[in-house]
Every structure is written in structure tokens, then in C-alpha cells.
Amino acid sequence: YRTRVGAELRQPLLRDRGTDAARLSVRVANADRQGATATLNRAVTETVAAVERAYWTLVASRQEVDVREEAVRLAEEQLGETRARMETGAAPKTEIAQPRAELERRRGELFASDEALARAENALKLLILGGVADPLWTQHIAPVEEAQLEVVPVDVSASLNRALANRPEITIASAVVNRRHAETAFARDGVWPSLDAVVSYDRFGLAGSANPGGSVGTLPSNLDGRFDKSFESLGRGDFNAVRAGLVLGLPILNRAARGNAAVARHVERQAEASVDKTRKTIQAEVLDAAAALETAGQRIEAAKTGREAAEVQLSAERDRYETGLSTNFLVLTRQNDLSRARLDEISALTDYRMARTEMARATGSLIEDRGIDVGGKAR
């Protein structure tokens, strides 16, 4: 009866020394986790940016409705004044046609702006509600924050640095590179021959009975017995063996491993190039956002000045009309000029707020600036 117990220590010296399948799995899992977290941050950022754009579109649409309603009111007043002049004989009957036609045209613009407002409200609801089945879907959204704000200068250099440090797209691309690094290291490791240092220790147990027809001799008492006697021998350590050596495995040609290593390195280079491309794309987005922000800020002051001038021109034209020095055409033209100036100011303010949102998105600071927690951790 034979029994054996032992231990072996094997240390790779070439293949599997730096990496193996188990360590590859750990590195890949870490890279995937890093990429998944960044992907979540990107999704939240894009959602917040879309909600803010939809909100400011709704604000602008509602303000446009106000402008169109005011334009209709002014046209109705002009039509009433013209009708009163006709009744007193101060104006011919043909004079009523122009303010009446202008009133209907402005009503058409009001209807179109009402439709645009409904579309803007639905677009925002789609982002913040679960769908048309949501109980809040039938409720109207009343914006509580207007587009009035203070124009601030843009630090382009700081914005670029912030974007390169915070954008989740870079983290996602870097996570892919980390995974490719691990896969390339594993594939390159497979090209090496295997050379392992092996140290082992074994303890043997032996027991039995003498063969009836065997050679003449006496069986030692410590070995004479059945199977359980073998365990006693094992426990006493009567028979021990220590071995140390090197085990070499040398594959012929090893073309498959070399091919896998070449493919892995090519894929790794592609991932590294993708990181560089992502950085350049992000830098371009920041520069575009900075230009849009600066332009929108300049437009705000210009639009405000234009609106104030249009108000003065309309007031002066109405004074001339009341004294008989102007016509319906000129008064209605000045009213249209004022409406366009008001819409231009609304557009400039809205574009500036959207440009602020886009700059925050481009620099990767949107969810942090808004105080949003992602996965229980504030960014």
C-alpha cells in the first residue's frame, strides 16, 4: 500500500511571468469598469445639456409668442385708429386695407409661434417625463428663469485644460487603450518559450505484507500491516523527497503566437490613435464653443441697442402719424422693425445661454457645475 502527500512551487521565468490569463482578466475588468463609469458620465452630461437646450428653446418660444401678441395688439390699435379717421372723413376708405391685411398677417405669425411653443414644450417633456402616459404630460410648463444674464469673458486656455482633464470621452478612449495594452502584453508573452523554476517536496507512506513465495527476508515491523499502516509511515516521514529543477517548453516556430502578438499590437496602435483624435476633437469643440459664446455675448448688446432704437423710432413715427405727417405704412413698418428687434434680442440671449451650456459640456464640467451626483459621487 502506497500513500503520498506533497507540495510543488512553480515560478514562471519567461512566459506567464509578467502576465497570464488570470491577470489579463483583472486588468481588462478594471479597464471596462473605468470605461463604464465614464460612459455613464457622458450619458448624464448629454442628457443635461439636451434638457437645458430644450428649456431655453421653450423660454424663447414663449417670449416670441409674447412679441407676436404685442404685434397683433398694435395692429389692432392701428386698425381702430384708421377706422376712426375714416368715419370722420380724415382718411379715405382704401386706407383701411393696409392695417387690416397687416393684422391678419401678424395673426398668422402668432399662430405659427403658438405651434412652435407647443413643439418646444413637447420636446422638453419628452426629456423629463416618462412619456405621454405620464400624468404631468397634459400640464403646461411655465419657465421660471428668464434668459437675462451677465456676459462674462471666456478663458480659452483654462477651458482647454479643463476639457482635457474632465471630458469622459478621453477617459473612455483611455480605458480602451488600457485594455489593449493588457491584451498586447498577454499576446506578446505568448511568443516566449515557457521556462519554469520548480521546487517540490514529497512525503511517502508504505506498508504491506511479505509475499509468500518471495525472497527470504524479514519485513520491518514498521512496514508490516494494511492500508492504515501506510499512513503511519507517512506521518513518521520515513520516506521524503525534495526536488528542484527547470522545466523548459520550446514550441517549434510558434507562428500562431507571433501572429496574435502582431494583431494585438496593431489594434493597440489604433486605440492610441483614437485617443489623440479624441483630444483634438475635444479641443476643437471647446474653441467652437468659446467662439459661439463670445459672438453671442456681443450680439446681446447689439440687439439691446437695436431694440431701444426701434422703440424710439416707433414712438416718433406714431407722433408724426397723429399730426398727419406719416402714414399707416410707415407706422406698421416701424412696428415690424420693433418686433424683429425684440426677437433678435430674445435670440441673442437664448443663444448665449445655450452657448454657456455648450461650453460647460465641452469642458466636461456641466454636471459638476449643476451639482449633480452620478453613482453617488459628485463630479
Short mmCIF file of C-alpha atoms in Angstrom, two decimals:
data_model
loop_
_atom_site.label_atom_id
_atom_site.label_comp_id
_atom_site.label_asym_id
_atom_site.label_seq_id
_atom_site.Cartn_x
_atom_site.Cartn_y
_atom_site.Cartn_z
CA TYR A 1 0.00 0.00 0.00
CA ARG A 2 1.41 3.37 -1.05
CA THR A 3 0.39 6.86 0.07
CA ARG A 4 1.83 10.24 -0.85
CA VAL A 5 1.48 13.88 0.10
CA GLY A 6 3.49 16.77 -1.29
CA ALA A 7 3.69 20.37 -2.42
CA GLU A 8 5.10 21.97 -5.54
CA LEU A 9 6.10 25.57 -6.17
CA ARG A 10 6.34 26.69 -9.80
CA GLN A 11 7.63 30.13 -10.79
CA PRO A 12 7.46 31.15 -14.47
CA LEU A 13 10.70 32.77 -15.63
CA LEU A 14 9.73 33.62 -19.22
CA ARG A 15 6.16 33.04 -20.43
CA ASP A 16 3.45 34.00 -17.91
CA ARG A 17 5.97 35.81 -15.70
CA GLY A 18 4.53 39.29 -16.19
CA THR A 19 1.02 38.36 -17.19
CA ASP A 20 -1.23 35.40 -17.56
CA ALA A 21 -4.88 34.71 -18.27
CA ALA A 22 -5.96 35.49 -14.70
CA ARG A 23 -4.10 38.79 -14.51
CA LEU A 24 -5.32 39.68 -18.00
CA SER A 25 -8.91 39.22 -16.83
CA VAL A 26 -8.31 41.53 -13.86
CA ARG A 27 -6.74 44.27 -15.99
CA VAL A 28 -9.49 44.02 -18.61
CA ALA A 29 -12.17 44.17 -15.90
CA ASN A 30 -10.59 47.30 -14.39
CA ALA A 31 -10.42 48.98 -17.79
CA ASP A 32 -14.03 48.07 -18.56
CA ARG A 33 -15.18 49.43 -15.20
CA GLN A 34 -13.32 52.68 -15.84
CA GLY A 35 -14.89 52.97 -19.27
CA ALA A 36 -18.38 52.14 -17.98
CA THR A 37 -18.21 54.87 -15.35
CA ALA A 38 -17.09 57.43 -17.93
CA THR A 39 -19.82 56.29 -20.32
CA LEU A 40 -22.41 56.92 -17.61
CA ASN A 41 -20.98 60.39 -17.00
CA ARG A 42 -21.12 61.15 -20.71
CA ALA A 43 -24.74 59.98 -20.95
CA VAL A 44 -25.74 62.15 -17.99
CA THR A 45 -23.87 65.14 -19.43
CA GLU A 46 -25.54 64.80 -22.82
CA THR A 47 -28.95 64.44 -21.18
CA VAL A 48 -28.48 67.52 -19.00
CA ALA A 49 -27.25 69.53 -21.99
CA ALA A 50 -30.25 68.42 -24.07
CA VAL A 51 -32.65 69.36 -21.26
CA GLU A 52 -31.10 72.81 -20.89
CA ARG A 53 -31.20 73.44 -24.64
CA ALA A 54 -34.84 72.36 -24.72
CA TYR A 55 -35.62 74.60 -21.75
CA TRP A 56 -34.09 77.69 -23.31
CA THR A 57 -35.82 76.90 -26.59
CA LEU A 58 -39.10 76.83 -24.65
CA VAL A 59 -38.27 80.15 -22.98
CA ALA A 60 -37.51 81.73 -26.35
CA SER A 61 -40.68 80.29 -27.90
CA ARG A 62 -42.83 81.65 -25.09
CA GLN A 63 -41.21 85.09 -25.38
CA GLU A 64 -41.75 85.01 -29.14
CA VAL A 65 -45.45 84.39 -28.52
CA ASP A 66 -45.49 87.48 -26.27
CA VAL A 67 -43.85 89.54 -29.02
CA ARG A 68 -46.32 88.27 -31.63
CA GLU A 69 -49.27 89.00 -29.32
CA GLU A 70 -47.98 92.53 -28.77
CA ALA A 71 -47.60 92.96 -32.54
CA VAL A 72 -51.22 91.86 -33.05
CA ARG A 73 -52.37 94.30 -30.37
CA LEU A 74 -50.51 97.16 -32.04
CA ALA A 75 -52.01 96.23 -35.40
CA GLU A 76 -55.50 96.19 -33.87
CA GLU A 77 -54.89 99.64 -32.39
CA GLN A 78 -53.68 100.93 -35.74
CA LEU A 79 -56.71 99.43 -37.46
CA GLY A 80 -59.01 101.06 -34.90
CA GLU A 81 -57.38 104.47 -35.36
CA THR A 82 -57.62 104.17 -39.15
CA ARG A 83 -61.32 103.21 -38.92
CA ALA A 84 -61.96 106.20 -36.66
CA ARG A 85 -60.28 108.51 -39.17
CA MET A 86 -62.36 107.07 -41.97
CA GLU A 87 -65.54 107.74 -40.00
CA THR A 88 -64.56 111.39 -39.52
CA GLY A 89 -63.52 111.71 -43.15
CA ALA A 90 -59.86 112.29 -42.32
CA ALA A 91 -58.79 109.21 -44.30
CA PRO A 92 -60.09 107.54 -47.47
CA LYS A 93 -61.84 104.15 -47.31
CA THR A 94 -58.95 102.48 -49.12
CA GLU A 95 -56.68 103.32 -46.18
CA ILE A 96 -58.28 100.54 -44.09
CA ALA A 97 -56.93 97.77 -46.33
CA GLN A 98 -53.31 98.04 -45.27
CA PRO A 99 -53.72 97.76 -41.46
CA ARG A 100 -56.34 95.02 -41.93
CA ALA A 101 -54.00 92.96 -44.14
CA GLU A 102 -51.12 93.54 -41.74
CA LEU A 103 -53.29 92.44 -38.80
CA GLU A 104 -54.13 89.15 -40.49
CA ARG A 105 -50.51 88.58 -41.42
CA ARG A 106 -49.45 89.07 -37.81
CA ARG A 107 -52.18 86.75 -36.61
CA GLY A 108 -50.74 84.11 -38.92
CA GLU A 109 -47.32 84.66 -37.37
CA LEU A 110 -48.89 84.33 -33.91
CA PHE A 111 -50.48 81.01 -34.85
CA ALA A 112 -47.10 79.77 -36.11
CA SER A 113 -45.39 80.86 -32.90
CA ASP A 114 -48.08 79.08 -30.85
CA GLU A 115 -47.29 75.90 -32.75
CA ALA A 116 -43.55 76.38 -32.18
CA LEU A 117 -44.25 76.85 -28.46
CA ALA A 118 -46.24 73.61 -28.32
CA ARG A 119 -43.45 71.76 -30.12
CA ALA A 120 -40.83 73.18 -27.75
CA GLU A 121 -42.90 72.18 -24.73
CA ASN A 122 -43.37 68.65 -26.05
CA ALA A 123 -39.65 68.35 -26.76
CA LEU A 124 -38.83 69.26 -23.16
CA LYS A 125 -41.49 66.91 -21.79
CA LEU A 126 -40.02 64.03 -23.78
CA LEU A 127 -36.73 64.59 -21.96
CA ILE A 128 -38.01 64.97 -18.41
CA LEU A 129 -41.18 62.83 -18.36
CA GLY A 130 -41.75 59.15 -18.95
CA GLY A 131 -43.96 59.69 -22.00
CA VAL A 132 -47.45 60.78 -22.99
CA ALA A 133 -48.90 58.42 -20.36
CA ASP A 134 -47.31 60.49 -17.59
CA PRO A 135 -49.96 62.38 -15.57
CA LEU A 136 -47.95 65.60 -15.95
CA TRP A 137 -47.94 65.43 -19.75
CA THR A 138 -51.17 67.41 -20.07
CA GLN A 139 -49.84 70.18 -17.82
CA HIS A 140 -48.22 73.27 -19.31
CA ILE A 141 -44.61 74.07 -18.44
CA ALA A 142 -44.12 77.61 -17.18
CA PRO A 143 -40.42 78.62 -17.22
CA VAL A 144 -39.44 80.48 -14.07
CA GLU A 145 -35.97 81.61 -15.20
CA GLU A 146 -35.59 84.14 -17.98
CA ALA A 147 -32.64 84.45 -20.32
CA GLN A 148 -31.40 87.71 -18.74
CA LEU A 149 -27.83 87.32 -17.54
CA GLU A 150 -24.43 88.92 -17.25
CA VAL A 151 -21.94 88.37 -20.05
CA VAL A 152 -18.63 87.06 -18.71
CA PRO A 153 -15.32 86.71 -20.59
CA VAL A 154 -14.06 83.28 -21.63
CA ASP A 155 -10.64 81.97 -20.58
CA VAL A 156 -9.91 79.76 -23.57
CA SER A 157 -6.64 78.34 -22.23
CA ALA A 158 -8.19 77.32 -18.91
CA SER A 159 -11.19 75.88 -20.72
CA LEU A 160 -8.96 73.72 -22.91
CA ASN A 161 -7.06 72.38 -19.90
CA ARG A 162 -10.28 71.69 -18.05
CA ALA A 163 -11.73 69.83 -21.02
CA LEU A 164 -8.68 67.60 -21.40
CA ALA A 165 -8.85 66.78 -17.70
CA ASN A 166 -12.60 66.26 -17.35
CA ARG A 167 -14.14 65.05 -20.60
CA PRO A 168 -15.45 61.47 -20.20
CA GLU A 169 -14.68 60.73 -23.85
CA ILE A 170 -10.96 60.85 -23.06
CA THR A 171 -11.48 58.50 -20.12
CA ILE A 172 -13.43 56.12 -22.34
CA ALA A 173 -10.74 56.15 -25.02
CA SER A 174 -8.01 55.73 -22.39
CA ALA A 175 -9.86 52.76 -20.91
CA VAL A 176 -9.85 51.13 -24.34
CA VAL A 177 -6.10 51.78 -24.58
CA ASN A 178 -5.55 50.20 -21.16
CA ARG A 179 -7.45 47.12 -22.27
CA ARG A 180 -5.45 46.93 -25.48
CA HIS A 181 -2.21 47.29 -23.51
CA ALA A 182 -3.18 44.31 -21.37
CA GLU A 183 -4.17 42.23 -24.39
CA THR A 184 -0.96 43.12 -26.23
CA ALA A 185 1.19 42.23 -23.22
CA PHE A 186 -0.58 38.89 -22.93
CA ALA A 187 -0.20 38.16 -26.65
CA ARG A 188 3.47 39.20 -26.63
CA ASP A 189 4.06 36.99 -23.61
CA GLY A 190 2.79 34.02 -25.59
CA VAL A 191 5.69 34.35 -28.04
CA TRP A 192 8.23 33.43 -25.35
CA PRO A 193 9.10 29.80 -24.61
CA SER A 194 8.00 28.53 -21.22
CA LEU A 195 10.74 28.23 -18.60
CA ASP A 196 9.60 27.46 -15.07
CA ALA A 197 11.61 27.01 -11.88
CA VAL A 198 10.08 24.09 -9.98
CA VAL A 199 10.68 23.11 -6.35
CA SER A 200 8.75 20.21 -4.82
CA TYR A 201 8.66 18.31 -1.55
CA ASP A 202 7.04 14.85 -1.24
CA ARG A 203 6.48 12.52 1.69
CA PHE A 204 5.66 8.85 1.02
CA GLY A 205 3.98 6.17 3.11
CA LEU A 206 4.49 2.43 2.59
CA ALA A 207 3.00 -0.69 4.18
CA GLY A 208 2.13 -4.26 3.26
CA SER A 209 2.85 -7.92 3.96
CA ALA A 210 5.57 -10.29 2.81
CA ASN A 211 4.97 -12.27 -0.38
CA PRO A 212 4.52 -15.95 0.49
CA GLY A 213 6.79 -17.08 -2.31
CA GLY A 214 9.13 -14.18 -2.14
CA SER A 215 12.77 -13.96 -1.27
CA VAL A 216 13.93 -14.93 2.16
CA GLY A 217 13.97 -11.96 4.48
CA THR A 218 12.23 -10.24 7.33
CA LEU A 219 9.76 -7.41 6.69
CA PRO A 220 10.38 -4.47 9.06
CA SER A 221 7.68 -4.17 11.67
CA ASN A 222 7.01 -0.53 10.84
CA LEU A 223 6.04 -1.54 7.29
CA ASP A 224 4.16 -4.70 8.13
CA GLY A 225 0.45 -4.01 8.01
CA ARG A 226 -2.51 -2.99 5.92
CA PHE A 227 -3.50 0.33 4.31
CA ASP A 228 -3.76 2.25 7.58
CA LYS A 229 -0.17 1.23 8.37
CA SER A 230 0.88 3.21 5.28
CA PHE A 231 -0.49 6.39 6.86
CA GLU A 232 1.57 5.76 9.96
CA SER A 233 4.65 5.57 7.77
CA LEU A 234 3.58 8.75 6.03
CA GLY A 235 3.18 10.54 9.33
CA ARG A 236 6.62 9.50 10.61
CA GLY A 237 8.27 10.82 7.45
CA ASP A 238 10.21 7.65 6.78
CA PHE A 239 10.49 8.40 3.07
CA ASN A 240 10.95 12.00 1.87
CA ALA A 241 11.98 13.55 -1.43
CA VAL A 242 12.98 17.12 -2.34
CA ARG A 243 13.37 18.11 -5.96
CA ALA A 244 14.41 21.32 -7.70
CA GLY A 245 14.78 21.98 -11.38
CA LEU A 246 13.89 23.93 -14.52
CA VAL A 247 11.15 22.93 -16.96
CA LEU A 248 11.60 24.24 -20.50
CA GLY A 249 8.88 24.24 -23.17
CA LEU A 250 10.07 25.34 -26.60
CA PRO A 251 7.35 25.45 -29.30
CA ILE A 252 8.52 24.97 -32.87
CA LEU A 253 8.22 28.22 -34.93
CA ASN A 254 5.29 29.43 -32.79
CA ARG A 255 3.67 31.19 -35.74
CA ALA A 256 0.22 31.43 -34.19
CA ALA A 257 1.50 33.26 -31.11
CA ARG A 258 3.59 35.63 -33.22
CA GLY A 259 0.59 36.40 -35.41
CA ASN A 260 -1.61 37.07 -32.40
CA ALA A 261 1.02 39.42 -30.97
CA ALA A 262 1.25 41.35 -34.25
CA VAL A 263 -2.53 41.73 -34.47
CA ALA A 264 -2.77 42.82 -30.84
CA ARG A 265 -0.08 45.47 -31.34
CA HIS A 266 -1.88 46.82 -34.42
CA VAL A 267 -5.16 47.10 -32.50
CA GLU A 268 -3.28 48.80 -29.66
CA ARG A 269 -1.87 51.44 -32.02
CA GLN A 270 -5.37 52.09 -33.34
CA ALA A 271 -6.63 52.68 -29.80
CA GLU A 272 -3.75 55.08 -29.09
CA ALA A 273 -4.51 56.98 -32.30
CA SER A 274 -8.15 57.17 -31.23
CA VAL A 275 -7.13 58.90 -28.00
CA ASP A 276 -5.17 61.52 -29.94
CA LYS A 277 -8.11 62.05 -32.29
CA THR A 278 -10.49 62.39 -29.35
CA ARG A 279 -8.26 65.02 -27.74
CA LYS A 280 -8.14 67.05 -30.96
CA THR A 281 -11.90 66.78 -31.41
CA ILE A 282 -12.49 67.99 -27.86
CA GLN A 283 -10.11 70.91 -28.31
CA ALA A 284 -11.97 71.89 -31.48
CA GLU A 285 -15.30 71.69 -29.64
CA VAL A 286 -14.00 73.97 -26.88
CA LEU A 287 -12.70 76.51 -29.39
CA ASP A 288 -16.00 76.45 -31.27
CA ALA A 289 -17.94 76.86 -28.03
CA ALA A 290 -15.71 79.76 -26.97
CA ALA A 291 -16.23 81.50 -30.32
CA ALA A 292 -20.00 80.97 -30.13
CA LEU A 293 -20.06 82.27 -26.56
CA GLU A 294 -18.11 85.39 -27.43
CA THR A 295 -20.23 86.09 -30.51
CA ALA A 296 -23.48 85.59 -28.60
CA GLY A 297 -22.28 87.95 -25.88
CA GLN A 298 -21.53 90.65 -28.46
CA ARG A 299 -24.92 90.12 -30.09
CA ILE A 300 -26.72 90.73 -26.80
CA GLU A 301 -25.51 94.32 -26.50
CA ALA A 302 -26.07 94.98 -30.20
CA ALA A 303 -29.59 93.53 -30.06
CA LYS A 304 -30.44 95.53 -26.95
CA THR A 305 -29.28 98.75 -28.59
CA GLY A 306 -31.24 97.90 -31.74
CA ARG A 307 -34.41 97.21 -29.76
CA GLU A 308 -34.12 100.50 -27.86
CA ALA A 309 -33.60 102.38 -31.12
CA ALA A 310 -36.62 100.64 -32.68
CA GLU A 311 -38.77 101.71 -29.72
CA VAL A 312 -37.70 105.33 -30.18
CA GLN A 313 -38.35 105.18 -33.93
CA LEU A 314 -41.83 103.73 -33.43
CA SER A 315 -42.70 106.37 -30.84
CA ALA A 316 -41.52 109.14 -33.16
CA GLU A 317 -43.42 107.66 -36.12
CA ARG A 318 -46.62 107.47 -34.12
CA ASP A 319 -46.22 111.12 -33.10
CA ARG A 320 -45.87 112.08 -36.76
CA TYR A 321 -48.88 109.94 -37.68
CA GLU A 322 -51.05 111.65 -35.08
CA THR A 323 -50.11 115.03 -36.56
CA GLY A 324 -50.81 113.80 -40.09
CA LEU A 325 -47.16 113.71 -41.17
CA SER A 326 -46.92 109.92 -41.50
CA THR A 327 -48.88 107.01 -42.96
CA ASN A 328 -50.16 103.59 -41.96
CA PHE A 329 -47.41 102.00 -43.99
CA LEU A 330 -44.64 103.77 -42.08
CA VAL A 331 -46.19 103.13 -38.66
CA LEU A 332 -46.73 99.44 -39.43
CA THR A 333 -43.19 99.23 -40.78
CA ARG A 334 -41.81 100.67 -37.54
CA GLN A 335 -43.92 98.20 -35.57
CA ASN A 336 -42.49 95.34 -37.61
CA ASP A 337 -38.99 96.72 -37.06
CA LEU A 338 -39.61 96.72 -33.30
CA SER A 339 -40.92 93.14 -33.37
CA ARG A 340 -37.85 91.97 -35.28
CA ALA A 341 -35.57 93.84 -32.86
CA ARG A 342 -37.27 92.20 -29.88
CA LEU A 343 -36.98 88.78 -31.49
CA ASP A 344 -33.31 89.45 -32.25
CA GLU A 345 -32.71 90.29 -28.59
CA ILE A 346 -34.52 87.13 -27.47
CA SER A 347 -32.46 85.09 -29.94
CA ALA A 348 -29.20 86.64 -28.73
CA LEU A 349 -29.99 85.99 -25.07
CA THR A 350 -31.14 82.44 -25.77
CA ASP A 351 -28.11 81.68 -27.93
CA TYR A 352 -25.85 82.97 -25.16
CA ARG A 353 -27.44 80.68 -22.57
CA MET A 354 -27.17 77.75 -24.95
CA ALA A 355 -23.56 78.68 -25.65
CA ARG A 356 -22.90 78.67 -21.89
CA THR A 357 -24.38 75.18 -21.69
CA GLU A 358 -22.33 74.03 -24.66
CA MET A 359 -19.14 75.44 -23.13
CA ALA A 360 -19.82 73.58 -19.88
CA ARG A 361 -20.46 70.40 -21.86
CA ALA A 362 -17.36 70.90 -24.00
CA THR A 363 -15.16 71.37 -20.93
CA GLY A 364 -16.69 68.36 -19.16
CA SER A 365 -17.85 70.43 -16.19
CA LEU A 366 -21.59 70.54 -16.83
CA ILE A 367 -22.77 68.00 -14.25
CA GLU A 368 -20.28 69.32 -11.69
CA ASP A 369 -21.39 72.92 -12.25
CA ARG A 370 -25.02 71.84 -11.84
CA GLY A 371 -24.24 69.95 -8.62
CA ILE A 372 -25.38 66.58 -9.98
CA ASP A 373 -24.26 63.33 -8.34
CA VAL A 374 -23.53 60.40 -10.65
CA GLY A 375 -23.36 57.00 -8.99
CA GLY A 376 -23.35 58.52 -5.54
CA LYS A 377 -20.22 60.53 -6.27
CA ALA A 378 -20.21 64.19 -7.19
CA ARG A 379 -18.25 65.05 -10.26
#
